[in-house]
Amino acid sequence: MDVWQPGGRWLKGNLHAHTTESDGDRTPEECIAMYKAHGYDFLAITDHRKRFAGYQEDDFLVIPGAEYHRNFLKEAPEYAYHITGVGLAYDIAQDDRFSPQDIVDAIHEAGGFCTLAHPIWSLMTFEQALNLQDYDAIEVYNTISDVYSGRGYSELYIDMLASRGVYKRLTAVDDVHRYDRDIFGGYIMVQAEHNTWPEIRKALMDNRFYASQGPEIKRIRIEGDRVSVDLSPVQEVRFMTNSLYNAKRVAVGEGVTHAEYTMAKAERYVRIEARDREGKMCWSNIVERKEHRS
Ligand SMILES: [Zn+2]
Ligand SMILES: [Zn+2]
C-alpha cells in the first residue's frame, strides 16, 4: 500500500516566519517576495501574538497565522512553550492567564493547524510535550534554532512520544527572523492539486506531506511488515521505530535512492529520515502499522 499516491502536484511551503509586525527584520511584503522568488508556493506569517491575515494571489498562498507562547524569555527562562497556529480565522486574544493547553484549544477553535514549535530550543521536558493534548504537529527542524542557537533538531521528542503511542506530524520550518542564515533551511512538501488553504489543510491532516532541508521523498510503501522508500540520492536512510535496536535500521551507501526495511514483531510504527552527501535531511511522517495487533 502506498502511503500517498505517487505523482500528483507537490507544493513547497514554510509555516513559520516573523516580520516587522513582531521581532523579524523584514516587512511582510519583503518576506513574501523573498519566498516567492525562491520557488515556494505558500507561506504562513506567524508573528508573536499577532495574527497576520493571509491572502491568495496568482499562484502564491499566504496563510494567516500567529505564534503564541508561555514563558517567552521572562517568566521561567529555563523552558518555554511556543505554539504556532496557521489557517486561523481570527486572532486569539492570548493573555498570560492562557495555559499552553488553552492556546492549543483556542487555535483549534479558530480553525487553525496547531504545531508545537522548536521543543528542543525551548528545553521542554518530554512530560510537557506529552501532557499537552491534541496539537497537530511538532517542528522536527527549525532553521533559526539551529543556526543561531545550535538546537534545531527535535526528532527525539517525536520518537519519545511515538514510543508511548502519541503520533505527531513532522514539519520543518525556518522561523525566519534575521533573513540571512535563517531563511530557506527547512520546509514542507505537500501533495495538493490546488494551492488553497482548504486543500493544504486537508493534505496536512491526511499526512500527505514530508519535511525536508533538500532531499526528496518520492514514494513510501508499507505492506504488512515490509516498508520501502524511494528518494532522491542520499547517503543514509534510517527507519525509526519504537524498538531500541534493529540491525537493519540504518542503510548507508553512495547515492542510495531506494531502501527497504522489515519491521520486527514489536514495532508498531515507522518513520523514515535520510541524509544526503551535503548533510541535508528529510523526514517522513509516522506510518502506523495497521496490521499490528498486540
Ligand atoms: Zn518560537
Ligand atoms: Zn517563531
PDB file of C-alpha atoms and ligand atoms in Angstrom:
ATOM      1  CA  MET A   1       0.000   0.000   0.000  1.00  0.00           C
ATOM      2  CA  ASP A   2       1.317   3.439  -0.900  1.00  0.00           C
ATOM      3  CA  VAL A   3       1.336   5.890   1.969  1.00  0.00           C
ATOM      4  CA  TRP A   4       0.344   8.524  -0.596  1.00  0.00           C
ATOM      5  CA  GLN A   5      -0.434   8.118  -4.286  1.00  0.00           C
ATOM      6  CA  PRO A   6       2.802   8.706  -6.234  1.00  0.00           C
ATOM      7  CA  GLY A   7       2.878  11.593  -8.681  1.00  0.00           C
ATOM      8  CA  GLY A   8       0.402  14.405  -8.335  1.00  0.00           C
ATOM      9  CA  ARG A   9       1.252  18.002  -7.573  1.00  0.00           C
ATOM     10  CA  TRP A  10       3.692  18.879  -4.776  1.00  0.00           C
ATOM     11  CA  LEU A  11       3.726  22.320  -3.199  1.00  0.00           C
ATOM     12  CA  LYS A  12       6.605  23.767  -1.187  1.00  0.00           C
ATOM     13  CA  GLY A  13       5.994  25.901   1.855  1.00  0.00           C
ATOM     14  CA  ASN A  14       7.177  27.354   5.144  1.00  0.00           C
ATOM     15  CA  LEU A  15       4.720  27.515   8.055  1.00  0.00           C
ATOM     16  CA  HIS A  16       6.719  29.701  10.477  1.00  0.00           C
ATOM     17  CA  ALA A  17       8.046  33.225   9.757  1.00  0.00           C
ATOM     18  CA  HIS A  18       8.402  36.554  11.579  1.00  0.00           C
ATOM     19  CA  THR A  19       8.294  40.078  10.176  1.00  0.00           C
ATOM     20  CA  THR A  20       8.437  43.676  11.404  1.00  0.00           C
ATOM     21  CA  GLU A  21       4.924  43.036  12.753  1.00  0.00           C
ATOM     22  CA  SER A  22       6.812  41.447  15.703  1.00  0.00           C
ATOM     23  CA  ASP A  23      10.561  40.825  16.002  1.00  0.00           C
ATOM     24  CA  GLY A  24      11.504  39.985  12.407  1.00  0.00           C
ATOM     25  CA  ASP A  25      13.815  42.181  10.336  1.00  0.00           C
ATOM     26  CA  ARG A  26      11.758  42.429   7.120  1.00  0.00           C
ATOM     27  CA  THR A  27       8.251  43.639   6.380  1.00  0.00           C
ATOM     28  CA  PRO A  28       5.574  41.096   5.469  1.00  0.00           C
ATOM     29  CA  GLU A  29       5.766  42.300   1.851  1.00  0.00           C
ATOM     30  CA  GLU A  30       9.537  41.754   1.734  1.00  0.00           C
ATOM     31  CA  CYS A  31       9.196  38.365   3.406  1.00  0.00           C
ATOM     32  CA  ILE A  32       6.557  37.200   0.931  1.00  0.00           C
ATOM     33  CA  ALA A  33       8.602  38.450  -2.025  1.00  0.00           C
ATOM     34  CA  MET A  34      11.675  36.504  -0.867  1.00  0.00           C
ATOM     35  CA  TYR A  35       9.821  33.195  -0.519  1.00  0.00           C
ATOM     36  CA  LYS A  36       8.078  33.706  -3.861  1.00  0.00           C
ATOM     37  CA  ALA A  37      11.376  34.430  -5.585  1.00  0.00           C
ATOM     38  CA  HIS A  38      12.864  31.278  -4.054  1.00  0.00           C
ATOM     39  CA  GLY A  39      10.274  28.954  -5.613  1.00  0.00           C
ATOM     40  CA  TYR A  40       7.961  28.475  -2.637  1.00  0.00           C
ATOM     41  CA  ASP A  41       4.230  28.012  -3.242  1.00  0.00           C
ATOM     42  CA  PHE A  42       2.920  29.004   0.180  1.00  0.00           C
ATOM     43  CA  LEU A  43       3.978  30.725   3.375  1.00  0.00           C
ATOM     44  CA  ALA A  44       2.444  31.327   6.781  1.00  0.00           C
ATOM     45  CA  ILE A  45       3.461  34.513   8.599  1.00  0.00           C
ATOM     46  CA  THR A  46       3.371  33.780  12.311  1.00  0.00           C
ATOM     47  CA  ASP A  47       4.292  36.869  14.265  1.00  0.00           C
ATOM     48  CA  HIS A  48       4.344  36.734  18.054  1.00  0.00           C
ATOM     49  CA  ARG A  49       0.840  37.006  19.490  1.00  0.00           C
ATOM     50  CA  LYS A  50      -0.365  38.834  16.406  1.00  0.00           C
ATOM     51  CA  ARG A  51      -2.276  37.226  13.555  1.00  0.00           C
ATOM     52  CA  PHE A  52      -1.256  38.136  10.044  1.00  0.00           C
ATOM     53  CA  ALA A  53      -4.256  37.972   7.724  1.00  0.00           C
ATOM     54  CA  GLY A  54      -3.403  35.815   4.746  1.00  0.00           C
ATOM     55  CA  TYR A  55      -4.364  36.195   1.127  1.00  0.00           C
ATOM     56  CA  GLN A  56      -4.181  34.382  -2.159  1.00  0.00           C
ATOM     57  CA  GLU A  57      -2.508  35.919  -5.170  1.00  0.00           C
ATOM     58  CA  ASP A  58      -1.990  34.278  -8.547  1.00  0.00           C
ATOM     59  CA  ASP A  59      -0.384  31.041  -7.505  1.00  0.00           C
ATOM     60  CA  PHE A  60       1.118  32.039  -4.180  1.00  0.00           C
ATOM     61  CA  LEU A  61      -0.740  31.489  -0.941  1.00  0.00           C
ATOM     62  CA  VAL A  62      -0.154  33.440   2.269  1.00  0.00           C
ATOM     63  CA  ILE A  63      -1.775  31.526   5.113  1.00  0.00           C
ATOM     64  CA  PRO A  64      -2.935  33.533   8.141  1.00  0.00           C
ATOM     65  CA  GLY A  65      -1.024  32.621  11.271  1.00  0.00           C
ATOM     66  CA  ALA A  66       0.493  33.595  14.609  1.00  0.00           C
ATOM     67  CA  GLU A  67       2.804  32.203  17.275  1.00  0.00           C
ATOM     68  CA  TYR A  68       1.611  32.120  20.869  1.00  0.00           C
ATOM     69  CA  HIS A  69       3.655  31.309  23.923  1.00  0.00           C
ATOM     70  CA  ARG A  70       4.094  30.869  27.604  1.00  0.00           C
ATOM     71  CA  ASN A  71       7.353  31.758  29.296  1.00  0.00           C
ATOM     72  CA  PHE A  72       8.690  33.869  26.493  1.00  0.00           C
ATOM     73  CA  LEU A  73      12.155  34.762  27.767  1.00  0.00           C
ATOM     74  CA  LYS A  74      10.870  36.142  31.057  1.00  0.00           C
ATOM     75  CA  GLU A  75       8.657  34.091  33.384  1.00  0.00           C
ATOM     76  CA  ALA A  76      10.763  30.951  33.521  1.00  0.00           C
ATOM     77  CA  PRO A  77      13.697  31.191  31.152  1.00  0.00           C
ATOM     78  CA  GLU A  78      14.699  27.578  31.773  1.00  0.00           C
ATOM     79  CA  TYR A  79      11.947  26.397  29.439  1.00  0.00           C
ATOM     80  CA  ALA A  80       9.187  27.742  27.201  1.00  0.00           C
ATOM     81  CA  TYR A  81       6.098  26.712  25.287  1.00  0.00           C
ATOM     82  CA  HIS A  82       5.875  28.154  21.778  1.00  0.00           C
ATOM     83  CA  ILE A  83       2.893  27.098  19.691  1.00  0.00           C
ATOM     84  CA  THR A  84       2.053  28.199  16.150  1.00  0.00           C
ATOM     85  CA  GLY A  85      -1.409  28.327  14.632  1.00  0.00           C
ATOM     86  CA  VAL A  86      -1.829  28.588  10.866  1.00  0.00           C
ATOM     87  CA  GLY A  87      -5.095  28.951   8.997  1.00  0.00           C
ATOM     88  CA  LEU A  88      -6.533  31.000  11.867  1.00  0.00           C
ATOM     89  CA  ALA A  89      -9.928  32.562  11.092  1.00  0.00           C
ATOM     90  CA  TYR A  90      -9.308  35.250  13.713  1.00  0.00           C
ATOM     91  CA  ASP A  91      -6.672  36.376  16.194  1.00  0.00           C
ATOM     92  CA  ILE A  92      -6.596  34.785  19.610  1.00  0.00           C
ATOM     93  CA  ALA A  93      -6.572  37.328  22.393  1.00  0.00           C
ATOM     94  CA  GLN A  94      -3.910  35.484  24.337  1.00  0.00           C
ATOM     95  CA  ASP A  95      -3.011  36.875  27.715  1.00  0.00           C
ATOM     96  CA  ASP A  96      -0.782  35.430  30.402  1.00  0.00           C
ATOM     97  CA  ARG A  97      -3.642  33.531  32.014  1.00  0.00           C
ATOM     98  CA  PHE A  98      -3.729  31.219  28.999  1.00  0.00           C
ATOM     99  CA  SER A  99      -2.218  27.851  29.756  1.00  0.00           C
ATOM    100  CA  PRO A 100      -0.398  26.087  26.924  1.00  0.00           C
ATOM    101  CA  GLN A 101      -3.454  23.835  26.596  1.00  0.00           C
ATOM    102  CA  ASP A 102      -5.705  26.897  26.338  1.00  0.00           C
ATOM    103  CA  ILE A 103      -3.546  28.068  23.426  1.00  0.00           C
ATOM    104  CA  VAL A 104      -3.871  24.740  21.593  1.00  0.00           C
ATOM    105  CA  ASP A 105      -7.623  24.661  22.149  1.00  0.00           C
ATOM    106  CA  ALA A 106      -8.053  28.287  21.046  1.00  0.00           C
ATOM    107  CA  ILE A 107      -6.060  27.668  17.852  1.00  0.00           C
ATOM    108  CA  HIS A 108      -8.349  24.745  17.018  1.00  0.00           C
ATOM    109  CA  GLU A 109     -11.454  26.796  17.779  1.00  0.00           C
ATOM    110  CA  ALA A 110     -10.172  29.392  15.309  1.00  0.00           C
ATOM    111  CA  GLY A 111      -9.829  26.656  12.674  1.00  0.00           C
ATOM    112  CA  GLY A 112      -6.034  26.547  12.874  1.00  0.00           C
ATOM    113  CA  PHE A 113      -3.457  23.826  12.376  1.00  0.00           C
ATOM    114  CA  CYS A 114      -1.519  23.733  15.606  1.00  0.00           C
ATOM    115  CA  THR A 115       2.200  22.981  15.836  1.00  0.00           C
ATOM    116  CA  LEU A 116       4.473  22.667  18.839  1.00  0.00           C
ATOM    117  CA  ALA A 117       7.375  24.881  17.790  1.00  0.00           C
ATOM    118  CA  HIS A 118      11.034  24.001  18.388  1.00  0.00           C
ATOM    119  CA  PRO A 119      10.630  21.996  21.659  1.00  0.00           C
ATOM    120  CA  ILE A 120      14.364  21.319  21.763  1.00  0.00           C
ATOM    121  CA  TRP A 121      15.181  25.038  21.601  1.00  0.00           C
ATOM    122  CA  SER A 122      12.531  25.615  24.299  1.00  0.00           C
ATOM    123  CA  LEU A 123      14.139  22.959  26.535  1.00  0.00           C
ATOM    124  CA  MET A 124      10.718  21.431  27.107  1.00  0.00           C
ATOM    125  CA  THR A 125      10.603  18.206  29.056  1.00  0.00           C
ATOM    126  CA  PHE A 126       9.129  15.146  27.386  1.00  0.00           C
ATOM    127  CA  GLU A 127       6.380  15.216  30.002  1.00  0.00           C
ATOM    128  CA  GLN A 128       5.442  18.733  28.952  1.00  0.00           C
ATOM    129  CA  ALA A 129       5.266  17.664  25.320  1.00  0.00           C
ATOM    130  CA  LEU A 130       3.325  14.526  26.255  1.00  0.00           C
ATOM    131  CA  ASN A 131       0.872  16.201  28.636  1.00  0.00           C
ATOM    132  CA  LEU A 132      -0.141  18.841  26.127  1.00  0.00           C
ATOM    133  CA  GLN A 133      -3.107  17.321  24.275  1.00  0.00           C
ATOM    134  CA  ASP A 134      -4.337  17.344  20.697  1.00  0.00           C
ATOM    135  CA  TYR A 135      -1.808  19.528  18.896  1.00  0.00           C
ATOM    136  CA  ASP A 136      -1.333  18.537  15.293  1.00  0.00           C
ATOM    137  CA  ALA A 137       2.421  18.573  14.666  1.00  0.00           C
ATOM    138  CA  ILE A 138       5.915  19.097  16.048  1.00  0.00           C
ATOM    139  CA  GLU A 139       8.644  21.033  14.289  1.00  0.00           C
ATOM    140  CA  VAL A 140      11.234  18.345  13.676  1.00  0.00           C
ATOM    141  CA  TYR A 141      13.564  21.034  12.351  1.00  0.00           C
ATOM    142  CA  ASN A 142      13.628  24.785  12.952  1.00  0.00           C
ATOM    143  CA  THR A 143      16.268  26.702  10.984  1.00  0.00           C
ATOM    144  CA  ILE A 144      16.858  29.683  13.275  1.00  0.00           C
ATOM    145  CA  SER A 145      17.018  27.441  16.343  1.00  0.00           C
ATOM    146  CA  ASP A 146      19.743  25.507  14.537  1.00  0.00           C
ATOM    147  CA  VAL A 147      21.867  28.269  13.015  1.00  0.00           C
ATOM    148  CA  TYR A 148      21.580  30.816  15.857  1.00  0.00           C
ATOM    149  CA  SER A 149      21.135  28.558  18.913  1.00  0.00           C
ATOM    150  CA  GLY A 150      22.649  25.212  17.999  1.00  0.00           C
ATOM    151  CA  ARG A 151      19.411  23.415  18.930  1.00  0.00           C
ATOM    152  CA  GLY A 152      17.317  22.916  15.832  1.00  0.00           C
ATOM    153  CA  TYR A 153      16.505  19.201  15.717  1.00  0.00           C
ATOM    154  CA  SER A 154      13.582  17.782  17.734  1.00  0.00           C
ATOM    155  CA  GLU A 155      13.429  14.197  16.460  1.00  0.00           C
ATOM    156  CA  LEU A 156      13.851  12.818  19.953  1.00  0.00           C
ATOM    157  CA  TYR A 157      10.560  14.361  21.118  1.00  0.00           C
ATOM    158  CA  ILE A 158       8.758  12.757  18.200  1.00  0.00           C
ATOM    159  CA  ASP A 159      10.250   9.362  18.998  1.00  0.00           C
ATOM    160  CA  MET A 160       9.679   9.595  22.751  1.00  0.00           C
ATOM    161  CA  LEU A 161       6.027  10.476  22.175  1.00  0.00           C
ATOM    162  CA  ALA A 162       5.531   7.891  19.431  1.00  0.00           C
ATOM    163  CA  SER A 163       7.028   5.132  21.570  1.00  0.00           C
ATOM    164  CA  ARG A 164       4.253   5.981  24.052  1.00  0.00           C
ATOM    165  CA  GLY A 165       1.563   5.810  21.353  1.00  0.00           C
ATOM    166  CA  VAL A 166       1.278   9.551  20.616  1.00  0.00           C
ATOM    167  CA  TYR A 167       1.915  10.133  16.917  1.00  0.00           C
ATOM    168  CA  LYS A 168       2.611  13.723  15.902  1.00  0.00           C
ATOM    169  CA  ARG A 169       3.132  15.025  12.380  1.00  0.00           C
ATOM    170  CA  LEU A 170       6.597  16.336  11.493  1.00  0.00           C
ATOM    171  CA  THR A 171       7.220  19.749   9.946  1.00  0.00           C
ATOM    172  CA  ALA A 172      10.427  21.570   9.046  1.00  0.00           C
ATOM    173  CA  VAL A 173      10.272  25.363   9.167  1.00  0.00           C
ATOM    174  CA  ASP A 174      12.559  28.405   9.023  1.00  0.00           C
ATOM    175  CA  ASP A 175      11.127  30.531  11.869  1.00  0.00           C
ATOM    176  CA  VAL A 176      12.953  33.259   9.960  1.00  0.00           C
ATOM    177  CA  HIS A 177      13.727  36.498  11.867  1.00  0.00           C
ATOM    178  CA  ARG A 178      17.062  37.841  10.592  1.00  0.00           C
ATOM    179  CA  TYR A 179      16.720  36.912   6.901  1.00  0.00           C
ATOM    180  CA  ASP A 180      20.303  35.792   6.485  1.00  0.00           C
ATOM    181  CA  ARG A 181      21.326  32.297   7.578  1.00  0.00           C
ATOM    182  CA  ASP A 182      17.873  31.548   8.994  1.00  0.00           C
ATOM    183  CA  ILE A 183      15.962  31.504   5.713  1.00  0.00           C
ATOM    184  CA  PHE A 184      15.296  28.639   3.250  1.00  0.00           C
ATOM    185  CA  GLY A 185      16.740  25.988   5.584  1.00  0.00           C
ATOM    186  CA  GLY A 186      13.664  23.835   6.309  1.00  0.00           C
ATOM    187  CA  TYR A 187      10.338  23.403   4.533  1.00  0.00           C
ATOM    188  CA  ILE A 188       7.487  21.008   3.895  1.00  0.00           C
ATOM    189  CA  MET A 189       6.404  19.458   0.616  1.00  0.00           C
ATOM    190  CA  VAL A 190       2.637  18.973   0.461  1.00  0.00           C
ATOM    191  CA  GLN A 191       0.709  16.902  -2.067  1.00  0.00           C
ATOM    192  CA  ALA A 192      -2.257  19.049  -3.126  1.00  0.00           C
ATOM    193  CA  GLU A 193      -3.839  19.666  -6.505  1.00  0.00           C
ATOM    194  CA  HIS A 194      -4.715  23.307  -5.784  1.00  0.00           C
ATOM    195  CA  ASN A 195      -2.705  25.838  -3.841  1.00  0.00           C
ATOM    196  CA  THR A 196      -5.507  26.794  -1.461  1.00  0.00           C
ATOM    197  CA  TRP A 197      -5.633  26.605   2.321  1.00  0.00           C
ATOM    198  CA  PRO A 198      -8.547  24.117   2.418  1.00  0.00           C
ATOM    199  CA  GLU A 199      -6.606  21.687   0.204  1.00  0.00           C
ATOM    200  CA  ILE A 200      -3.301  22.186   2.002  1.00  0.00           C
ATOM    201  CA  ARG A 201      -5.008  21.833   5.341  1.00  0.00           C
ATOM    202  CA  LYS A 202      -6.621  18.567   4.258  1.00  0.00           C
ATOM    203  CA  ALA A 203      -3.281  17.246   2.974  1.00  0.00           C
ATOM    204  CA  LEU A 204      -1.634  18.164   6.291  1.00  0.00           C
ATOM    205  CA  MET A 205      -4.332  16.396   8.285  1.00  0.00           C
ATOM    206  CA  ASP A 206      -4.105  13.352   5.960  1.00  0.00           C
ATOM    207  CA  ASN A 207      -0.277  13.232   6.317  1.00  0.00           C
ATOM    208  CA  ARG A 208       0.268  13.782   2.589  1.00  0.00           C
ATOM    209  CA  PHE A 209       3.442  15.752   3.167  1.00  0.00           C
ATOM    210  CA  TYR A 210       7.020  15.447   4.360  1.00  0.00           C
ATOM    211  CA  ALA A 211       9.644  17.723   5.892  1.00  0.00           C
ATOM    212  CA  SER A 212      12.977  18.478   4.285  1.00  0.00           C
ATOM    213  CA  GLN A 213      16.140  20.529   4.036  1.00  0.00           C
ATOM    214  CA  GLY A 214      16.745  19.338   0.461  1.00  0.00           C
ATOM    215  CA  PRO A 215      16.258  15.603  -0.235  1.00  0.00           C
ATOM    216  CA  GLU A 216      13.046  14.481  -1.901  1.00  0.00           C
ATOM    217  CA  ILE A 217      10.872  11.580  -0.748  1.00  0.00           C
ATOM    218  CA  LYS A 218       9.187  10.136  -3.832  1.00  0.00           C
ATOM    219  CA  ARG A 219       7.313   7.145  -2.552  1.00  0.00           C
ATOM    220  CA  ILE A 220       6.719   5.169   0.648  1.00  0.00           C
ATOM    221  CA  ARG A 221       5.107   1.757   0.615  1.00  0.00           C
ATOM    222  CA  ILE A 222       4.119  -0.445   3.532  1.00  0.00           C
ATOM    223  CA  GLU A 223       2.895  -3.982   3.094  1.00  0.00           C
ATOM    224  CA  GLY A 224       2.498  -5.964   6.272  1.00  0.00           C
ATOM    225  CA  ASP A 225       5.895  -5.803   7.953  1.00  0.00           C
ATOM    226  CA  ARG A 226       7.729  -4.580   4.801  1.00  0.00           C
ATOM    227  CA  VAL A 227       8.452  -0.879   4.334  1.00  0.00           C
ATOM    228  CA  SER A 228      10.171   0.657   1.326  1.00  0.00           C
ATOM    229  CA  VAL A 229      11.086   4.185   0.327  1.00  0.00           C
ATOM    230  CA  ASP A 230      12.223   5.857  -2.903  1.00  0.00           C
ATOM    231  CA  LEU A 231      14.097   9.143  -2.644  1.00  0.00           C
ATOM    232  CA  SER A 232      16.486  11.492  -4.394  1.00  0.00           C
ATOM    233  CA  PRO A 233      20.096  10.274  -3.910  1.00  0.00           C
ATOM    234  CA  VAL A 234      21.127  10.151  -0.240  1.00  0.00           C
ATOM    235  CA  GLN A 235      23.914   8.578   1.792  1.00  0.00           C
ATOM    236  CA  GLU A 236      21.946   7.273   4.721  1.00  0.00           C
ATOM    237  CA  VAL A 237      18.350   6.154   5.306  1.00  0.00           C
ATOM    238  CA  ARG A 238      17.083   5.480   8.829  1.00  0.00           C
ATOM    239  CA  PHE A 239      13.911   3.579   9.685  1.00  0.00           C
ATOM    240  CA  MET A 240      12.911   4.855  13.102  1.00  0.00           C
ATOM    241  CA  THR A 241      10.528   2.795  15.220  1.00  0.00           C
ATOM    242  CA  ASN A 242       9.703   2.065  18.840  1.00  0.00           C
ATOM    243  CA  SER A 243      12.299  -0.696  19.057  1.00  0.00           C
ATOM    244  CA  LEU A 244      15.616   0.067  20.703  1.00  0.00           C
ATOM    245  CA  TYR A 245      17.695  -1.916  18.302  1.00  0.00           C
ATOM    246  CA  ASN A 246      17.307  -3.415  14.880  1.00  0.00           C
ATOM    247  CA  ALA A 247      20.432  -4.287  12.950  1.00  0.00           C
ATOM    248  CA  LYS A 248      18.877  -3.216   9.622  1.00  0.00           C
ATOM    249  CA  ARG A 249      17.571   0.128  10.821  1.00  0.00           C
ATOM    250  CA  VAL A 250      20.190   2.249   9.041  1.00  0.00           C
ATOM    251  CA  ALA A 251      21.019   1.787   5.351  1.00  0.00           C
ATOM    252  CA  VAL A 252      24.172   3.509   4.098  1.00  0.00           C
ATOM    253  CA  GLY A 253      25.713   3.862   0.649  1.00  0.00           C
ATOM    254  CA  GLU A 254      26.654   6.313  -2.072  1.00  0.00           C
ATOM    255  CA  GLY A 255      23.665   7.724  -3.927  1.00  0.00           C
ATOM    256  CA  VAL A 256      21.048   5.485  -2.313  1.00  0.00           C
ATOM    257  CA  THR A 257      17.647   6.004  -3.982  1.00  0.00           C
ATOM    258  CA  HIS A 258      15.763   3.015  -2.596  1.00  0.00           C
ATOM    259  CA  ALA A 259      15.786   1.328   0.805  1.00  0.00           C
ATOM    260  CA  GLU A 260      13.716  -1.406   2.411  1.00  0.00           C
ATOM    261  CA  TYR A 261      13.116  -2.471   5.971  1.00  0.00           C
ATOM    262  CA  THR A 262      11.397  -5.388   7.637  1.00  0.00           C
ATOM    263  CA  MET A 263       9.677  -4.417  10.835  1.00  0.00           C
ATOM    264  CA  ALA A 264      10.098  -6.645  13.844  1.00  0.00           C
ATOM    265  CA  LYS A 265       7.003  -8.006  15.560  1.00  0.00           C
ATOM    266  CA  ALA A 266       7.024  -5.422  18.318  1.00  0.00           C
ATOM    267  CA  GLU A 267       7.446  -2.421  16.008  1.00  0.00           C
ATOM    268  CA  ARG A 268       4.140  -0.557  15.897  1.00  0.00           C
ATOM    269  CA  TYR A 269       5.041   2.298  13.565  1.00  0.00           C
ATOM    270  CA  VAL A 270       7.849   3.547  11.390  1.00  0.00           C
ATOM    271  CA  ARG A 271       9.076   6.912  10.237  1.00  0.00           C
ATOM    272  CA  ILE A 272      11.841   7.439   7.696  1.00  0.00           C
ATOM    273  CA  GLU A 273      14.591  10.012   7.730  1.00  0.00           C
ATOM    274  CA  ALA A 274      17.519  10.396   5.349  1.00  0.00           C
ATOM    275  CA  ARG A 275      20.678  12.445   4.922  1.00  0.00           C
ATOM    276  CA  ASP A 276      22.330  13.396   1.641  1.00  0.00           C
ATOM    277  CA  ARG A 277      26.030  13.940   0.937  1.00  0.00           C
ATOM    278  CA  GLU A 278      25.761  17.627   1.861  1.00  0.00           C
ATOM    279  CA  GLY A 279      24.325  16.630   5.241  1.00  0.00           C
ATOM    280  CA  LYS A 280      20.821  17.779   4.361  1.00  0.00           C
ATOM    281  CA  MET A 281      17.994  15.803   5.933  1.00  0.00           C
ATOM    282  CA  CYS A 282      14.441  14.822   5.091  1.00  0.00           C
ATOM    283  CA  TRP A 283      11.790  13.287   7.348  1.00  0.00           C
ATOM    284  CA  SER A 284       8.611  11.372   6.570  1.00  0.00           C
ATOM    285  CA  ASN A 285       5.609  11.384   8.812  1.00  0.00           C
ATOM    286  CA  ILE A 286       4.938   8.463  11.124  1.00  0.00           C
ATOM    287  CA  VAL A 287       3.291   5.495   9.428  1.00  0.00           C
ATOM    288  CA  GLU A 288       1.289   3.320  11.762  1.00  0.00           C
ATOM    289  CA  ARG A 289       1.348  -0.381  11.205  1.00  0.00           C
ATOM    290  CA  LYS A 290      -2.297  -1.153  10.649  1.00  0.00           C
ATOM    291  CA  GLU A 291      -1.856  -4.922  10.620  1.00  0.00           C
ATOM    292  CA  HIS A 292      -0.233  -4.934  14.016  1.00  0.00           C
ATOM    293  CA  ARG A 293      -2.213  -6.471  16.838  1.00  0.00           C
ATOM    294  CA  SER A 294      -0.625  -6.555  20.234  1.00  0.00           C
TER     295      SER A 294
HETATM  296 ZN    ZN B   1       9.201  30.419  18.880  1.00  0.00          ZN
HETATM  297 ZN    ZN B   2       8.840  31.854  15.866  1.00  0.00          ZN
END
